[in-house]
Amino acid sequence: MSLYIYQKAQTNSALPPTPQHSITPPPPTTSTPKPAQPPRSLLSLLPLGTSIIGLVLILSVAWPIVYYEILGNQTSPPTTSTGLLNPLADPSSLAAFAAAPKIVGSLDYTHASNWFPSSPPTTQVVRPTGPNTYTLSIPKLNIENAQVIIGSDDLSKSLIHYTETALPGQLGSPVIFGHSILPQFYNPKNYMSIFSTLPTLEKDDQIIVEYDGITYTYSVIEKQEVMPEDLWVLEQRYDSKKIKLITCVPPGLKTKRLVVTAELQSL
């Protein structure tokens, strides 16, 4: 019996060792996390938010027009006057003019000549020698030393002095055109928006003009709203020294003209 056990032990010791298998863990998996999805309640509010933004944009454009027409329009009723567009004519020989206005369709309103397209023909004006530019300031509107060019036509580059009207300081009324846009885009240094807040001027506000080395101070006396065919606003009266500033109204539109008249104060 002992011999049998010994032989079995010898047999077992002669067998090769059983290999030990190690289990290799799988490599870690890398997955990109999915972005968090917004709650359905926020998605449902998106159309409402878009509608609110659109409404705000519409109101920002419409409100200045509504305010001007209902609350801010404090102009005097239109009047008629007589005179000729000839600032150097003999005052004793003045007479009224009459012109049949023409309605012009699509116009470029950056050109002053299109503002009153039916302005009547006038006699040739012989101007005294002197500068063809001067400056205009309106303290209330933060307009300082804006350039006014006599006889020019491009309102994107300067204010325009209508050629057939008096010079600053003369008997009559210099007529000055200025461009305007919606008041929220007002920039007193940009000639495309320089007269956008002209409707806010009130009686006794100052308009300061410097021409040929002389400073003239005018005081606002009235505001009037006229149609483009109301050419009488360009007429000259030689019993006083005034100035007229003209721009398009309501704000952002070109259907009417605002005329601000100021009278020269003593030098």
Short mmCIF file of C-alpha atoms in Angstrom, two decimals:
data_model
loop_
_atom_site.label_atom_id
_atom_site.label_comp_id
_atom_site.label_asym_id
_atom_site.label_seq_id
_atom_site.Cartn_x
_atom_site.Cartn_y
_atom_site.Cartn_z
CA MET A 1 0.00 0.00 0.00
CA SER A 2 2.74 2.41 0.83
CA LEU A 3 4.44 1.46 -2.39
CA TYR A 4 1.29 2.43 -4.32
CA ILE A 5 1.05 5.79 -2.65
CA TYR A 6 4.68 6.50 -3.34
CA GLN A 7 4.32 5.64 -7.05
CA LYS A 8 1.21 7.89 -7.41
CA ALA A 9 3.01 10.73 -5.76
CA GLN A 10 5.88 10.28 -8.17
CA THR A 11 3.46 10.28 -11.10
CA ASN A 12 1.75 13.45 -9.94
CA SER A 13 5.05 15.23 -9.45
CA ALA A 14 6.04 14.38 -13.02
CA LEU A 15 2.97 16.16 -14.46
CA PRO A 16 3.57 19.68 -15.75
CA PRO A 17 2.13 22.48 -13.63
CA THR A 18 -1.26 23.74 -14.57
CA PRO A 19 -0.90 27.21 -16.17
CA GLN A 20 -2.53 30.09 -14.28
CA HIS A 21 -4.68 32.27 -16.60
CA SER A 22 -5.02 35.98 -15.64
CA ILE A 23 -8.17 37.87 -16.64
CA THR A 24 -7.33 41.17 -18.31
CA PRO A 25 -10.02 43.80 -17.63
CA PRO A 26 -11.51 45.47 -20.76
CA PRO A 27 -10.18 48.93 -21.63
CA PRO A 28 -12.24 51.78 -20.26
CA THR A 29 -14.75 53.13 -22.70
CA THR A 30 -14.75 56.89 -23.42
CA SER A 31 -18.12 58.34 -24.34
CA THR A 32 -18.92 61.99 -25.12
CA PRO A 33 -21.53 63.24 -22.69
CA LYS A 34 -24.70 64.38 -24.36
CA PRO A 35 -25.52 68.06 -23.95
CA ALA A 36 -28.22 68.77 -21.51
CA GLN A 37 -31.52 69.26 -23.23
CA PRO A 38 -33.43 72.39 -22.23
CA PRO A 39 -36.63 71.74 -20.45
CA ARG A 40 -39.68 71.56 -22.63
CA SER A 41 -41.11 74.55 -20.79
CA LEU A 42 -38.29 76.79 -22.09
CA LEU A 43 -38.76 75.59 -25.66
CA SER A 44 -42.43 76.43 -25.46
CA LEU A 45 -41.53 80.02 -24.48
CA LEU A 46 -39.32 80.57 -27.55
CA PRO A 47 -42.14 81.70 -29.89
CA LEU A 48 -43.42 84.07 -27.22
CA GLY A 49 -39.96 85.59 -26.74
CA THR A 50 -39.54 86.08 -30.48
CA SER A 51 -42.92 87.78 -30.68
CA ILE A 52 -42.04 90.14 -27.83
CA ILE A 53 -38.76 91.12 -29.48
CA GLY A 54 -40.56 91.81 -32.76
CA LEU A 55 -43.19 93.90 -30.98
CA VAL A 56 -40.50 95.97 -29.23
CA LEU A 57 -38.81 96.67 -32.57
CA ILE A 58 -42.08 97.75 -34.14
CA LEU A 59 -42.92 100.02 -31.20
CA SER A 60 -39.45 101.60 -31.29
CA VAL A 61 -40.19 102.74 -34.85
CA ALA A 62 -43.87 103.60 -34.42
CA TRP A 63 -43.72 105.38 -31.06
CA PRO A 64 -41.78 108.49 -32.23
CA ILE A 65 -44.34 108.97 -35.01
CA VAL A 66 -47.32 108.52 -32.68
CA TYR A 67 -45.78 110.79 -30.05
CA TYR A 68 -45.08 113.52 -32.61
CA GLU A 69 -48.58 113.40 -34.08
CA ILE A 70 -50.49 113.23 -30.78
CA LEU A 71 -48.36 114.70 -28.01
CA GLY A 72 -45.33 116.44 -29.46
CA ASN A 73 -46.83 118.35 -32.36
CA GLN A 74 -47.20 121.87 -31.00
CA THR A 75 -46.90 123.77 -34.26
CA SER A 76 -48.73 126.93 -35.20
CA PRO A 77 -51.45 126.76 -37.88
CA PRO A 78 -50.14 127.44 -41.39
CA THR A 79 -50.35 130.99 -42.63
CA THR A 80 -49.83 132.55 -46.01
CA SER A 81 -47.54 135.41 -46.84
CA THR A 82 -46.29 137.37 -49.81
CA GLY A 83 -42.88 138.02 -51.19
CA LEU A 84 -40.38 136.86 -53.77
CA LEU A 85 -37.52 134.42 -53.53
CA ASN A 86 -35.14 137.27 -54.20
CA PRO A 87 -33.40 138.52 -51.06
CA LEU A 88 -31.68 141.39 -52.87
CA ALA A 89 -34.70 142.72 -54.67
CA ASP A 90 -36.03 146.20 -53.96
CA PRO A 91 -38.45 145.75 -51.03
CA SER A 92 -40.78 148.40 -52.44
CA SER A 93 -41.37 146.33 -55.56
CA LEU A 94 -42.21 142.98 -53.92
CA ALA A 95 -45.18 140.96 -55.14
CA ALA A 96 -46.58 137.55 -54.40
CA PHE A 97 -45.77 134.59 -56.62
CA ALA A 98 -48.01 131.73 -57.60
CA ALA A 99 -46.88 128.33 -58.80
CA ALA A 100 -48.81 125.19 -59.57
CA PRO A 101 -47.09 122.46 -57.55
CA LYS A 102 -46.27 119.11 -59.07
CA ILE A 103 -46.25 115.92 -57.05
CA VAL A 104 -43.08 114.01 -57.75
CA GLY A 105 -42.96 110.28 -57.10
CA SER A 106 -39.77 108.66 -55.85
CA LEU A 107 -37.22 111.26 -54.78
CA ASP A 108 -33.84 111.23 -53.12
CA TYR A 109 -34.39 113.39 -50.05
CA THR A 110 -30.70 113.68 -49.33
CA HIS A 111 -30.85 116.38 -52.03
CA ALA A 112 -32.38 119.62 -50.81
CA SER A 113 -33.76 120.47 -54.25
CA ASN A 114 -36.26 117.60 -53.91
CA TRP A 115 -37.86 118.89 -50.72
CA PHE A 116 -39.99 121.49 -52.51
CA PRO A 117 -39.96 120.08 -56.06
CA SER A 118 -42.30 122.77 -57.39
CA SER A 119 -40.33 125.79 -56.20
CA PRO A 120 -41.01 128.57 -58.71
CA PRO A 121 -38.41 130.05 -61.03
CA THR A 122 -36.74 133.17 -59.66
CA THR A 123 -34.69 135.99 -61.06
CA GLN A 124 -30.95 135.65 -61.02
CA VAL A 125 -29.67 136.69 -57.62
CA VAL A 126 -26.50 138.78 -57.58
CA ARG A 127 -24.89 138.06 -54.23
CA PRO A 128 -22.30 140.25 -52.55
CA THR A 129 -18.85 138.79 -52.43
CA GLY A 130 -18.34 136.81 -49.25
CA PRO A 131 -18.03 133.30 -47.86
CA ASN A 132 -20.32 130.63 -49.27
CA THR A 133 -20.26 128.72 -45.98
CA TYR A 134 -21.03 129.53 -42.37
CA THR A 135 -21.73 127.69 -39.12
CA LEU A 136 -24.90 127.06 -37.14
CA SER A 137 -25.22 126.05 -33.49
CA ILE A 138 -28.29 125.09 -31.46
CA PRO A 139 -27.29 124.65 -27.79
CA LYS A 140 -30.51 122.84 -26.80
CA LEU A 141 -29.91 120.14 -29.44
CA ASN A 142 -26.14 119.89 -28.81
CA ILE A 143 -25.50 121.07 -32.37
CA GLU A 144 -22.22 122.96 -32.40
CA ASN A 145 -20.68 124.72 -35.41
CA ALA A 146 -22.50 122.65 -38.01
CA GLN A 147 -21.45 123.63 -41.52
CA VAL A 148 -23.99 125.38 -43.75
CA ILE A 149 -23.19 125.58 -47.46
CA ILE A 150 -24.94 128.18 -49.62
CA GLY A 151 -26.39 126.71 -52.79
CA SER A 152 -25.24 123.13 -52.25
CA ASP A 153 -27.60 120.18 -52.63
CA ASP A 154 -26.13 117.23 -50.68
CA LEU A 155 -27.69 117.03 -47.22
CA SER A 156 -25.51 114.07 -46.27
CA LYS A 157 -22.47 116.36 -46.11
CA SER A 158 -23.78 119.61 -44.62
CA LEU A 159 -26.78 121.76 -43.89
CA ILE A 160 -28.01 123.57 -47.01
CA HIS A 161 -28.78 127.28 -47.34
CA TYR A 162 -31.45 127.75 -50.02
CA THR A 163 -29.79 130.01 -52.56
CA GLU A 164 -32.68 132.36 -53.24
CA THR A 165 -33.02 133.51 -49.64
CA ALA A 166 -31.36 136.18 -47.53
CA LEU A 167 -27.94 135.85 -45.98
CA PRO A 168 -27.60 135.82 -42.17
CA GLY A 169 -28.11 139.29 -40.73
CA GLN A 170 -29.92 140.62 -43.80
CA LEU A 171 -33.54 141.65 -44.07
CA GLY A 172 -35.49 138.56 -45.00
CA SER A 173 -35.12 134.96 -43.88
CA PRO A 174 -32.24 132.59 -44.61
CA VAL A 175 -33.82 129.17 -45.23
CA ILE A 176 -31.74 126.20 -44.06
CA PHE A 177 -32.52 122.56 -44.84
CA GLY A 178 -31.33 119.69 -42.66
CA HIS A 179 -31.87 115.92 -42.86
CA SER A 180 -33.59 113.92 -40.12
CA ILE A 181 -34.23 110.28 -39.19
CA LEU A 182 -35.82 108.51 -36.22
CA PRO A 183 -34.85 110.43 -33.06
CA GLN A 184 -33.42 107.36 -31.30
CA PHE A 185 -30.63 107.42 -33.88
CA TYR A 186 -29.95 111.14 -33.42
CA ASN A 187 -26.34 112.23 -33.69
CA PRO A 188 -25.71 116.00 -33.78
CA LYS A 189 -22.43 115.42 -35.62
CA ASN A 190 -24.00 113.33 -38.39
CA TYR A 191 -25.63 115.40 -41.12
CA MET A 192 -28.00 112.53 -41.96
CA SER A 193 -29.60 112.88 -38.51
CA ILE A 194 -28.69 116.43 -37.47
CA PHE A 195 -32.26 117.84 -37.47
CA SER A 196 -33.94 114.72 -36.03
CA THR A 197 -34.81 116.49 -32.76
CA LEU A 198 -35.73 119.83 -34.33
CA PRO A 199 -39.40 119.36 -33.27
CA THR A 200 -38.33 119.64 -29.61
CA LEU A 201 -37.34 123.30 -30.00
CA GLU A 202 -39.56 125.71 -28.10
CA LYS A 203 -40.17 129.43 -28.02
CA ASP A 204 -37.10 131.48 -27.01
CA ASP A 205 -34.62 128.65 -27.70
CA GLN A 206 -31.48 130.03 -29.32
CA ILE A 207 -30.07 129.46 -32.80
CA ILE A 208 -26.57 130.88 -33.25
CA VAL A 209 -25.11 131.61 -36.68
CA GLU A 210 -21.58 132.78 -37.40
CA TYR A 211 -21.15 134.27 -40.87
CA ASP A 212 -18.22 136.27 -42.21
CA GLY A 213 -16.77 136.82 -38.74
CA ILE A 214 -20.04 138.07 -37.20
CA THR A 215 -22.13 136.08 -34.72
CA TYR A 216 -25.91 136.35 -35.04
CA THR A 217 -28.22 135.04 -32.32
CA TYR A 218 -31.79 134.17 -33.24
CA SER A 219 -34.61 133.31 -30.84
CA VAL A 220 -37.31 130.80 -31.81
CA ILE A 221 -40.73 132.42 -32.21
CA GLU A 222 -42.84 129.68 -33.84
CA LYS A 223 -43.03 126.23 -35.43
CA GLN A 224 -45.20 125.36 -38.40
CA GLU A 225 -45.99 122.14 -40.22
CA VAL A 226 -46.58 122.40 -43.96
CA MET A 227 -46.92 120.18 -47.00
CA PRO A 228 -44.17 119.90 -49.65
CA GLU A 229 -46.24 122.01 -52.05
CA ASP A 230 -46.54 124.90 -49.56
CA LEU A 231 -43.92 127.03 -51.24
CA TRP A 232 -44.86 130.19 -49.38
CA VAL A 233 -42.51 129.13 -46.57
CA LEU A 234 -39.62 130.00 -48.89
CA GLU A 235 -40.84 133.54 -49.50
CA GLN A 236 -38.92 136.55 -48.24
CA ARG A 237 -40.37 139.40 -46.19
CA TYR A 238 -38.18 142.43 -45.77
CA ASP A 239 -39.75 144.01 -42.71
CA SER A 240 -37.73 141.84 -40.28
CA LYS A 241 -34.64 139.66 -39.94
CA LYS A 242 -35.48 136.03 -39.30
CA ILE A 243 -34.18 132.54 -40.03
CA LYS A 244 -36.06 129.37 -40.99
CA LEU A 245 -34.92 125.81 -40.34
CA ILE A 246 -36.73 123.09 -42.30
CA THR A 247 -36.74 119.30 -42.00
CA CYS A 248 -39.04 116.37 -42.81
CA VAL A 249 -41.69 115.17 -40.36
CA PRO A 250 -43.11 113.00 -38.81
CA PRO A 251 -39.88 111.42 -37.53
CA GLY A 252 -38.52 108.94 -40.03
CA LEU A 253 -41.08 109.94 -42.70
CA LYS A 254 -41.07 112.54 -45.48
CA THR A 255 -44.74 113.40 -45.86
CA LYS A 256 -44.61 116.89 -44.31
CA ARG A 257 -42.17 119.69 -43.56
CA LEU A 258 -41.47 121.27 -40.18
CA VAL A 259 -40.54 124.95 -40.33
CA VAL A 260 -38.92 126.49 -37.24
CA THR A 261 -38.79 130.28 -37.45
CA ALA A 262 -36.50 132.38 -35.25
CA GLU A 263 -36.00 136.14 -35.07
CA LEU A 264 -32.67 137.94 -34.93
CA GLN A 265 -31.82 139.47 -31.57
CA SER A 266 -29.93 142.73 -31.30
CA LEU A 267 -26.21 142.29 -31.92
#
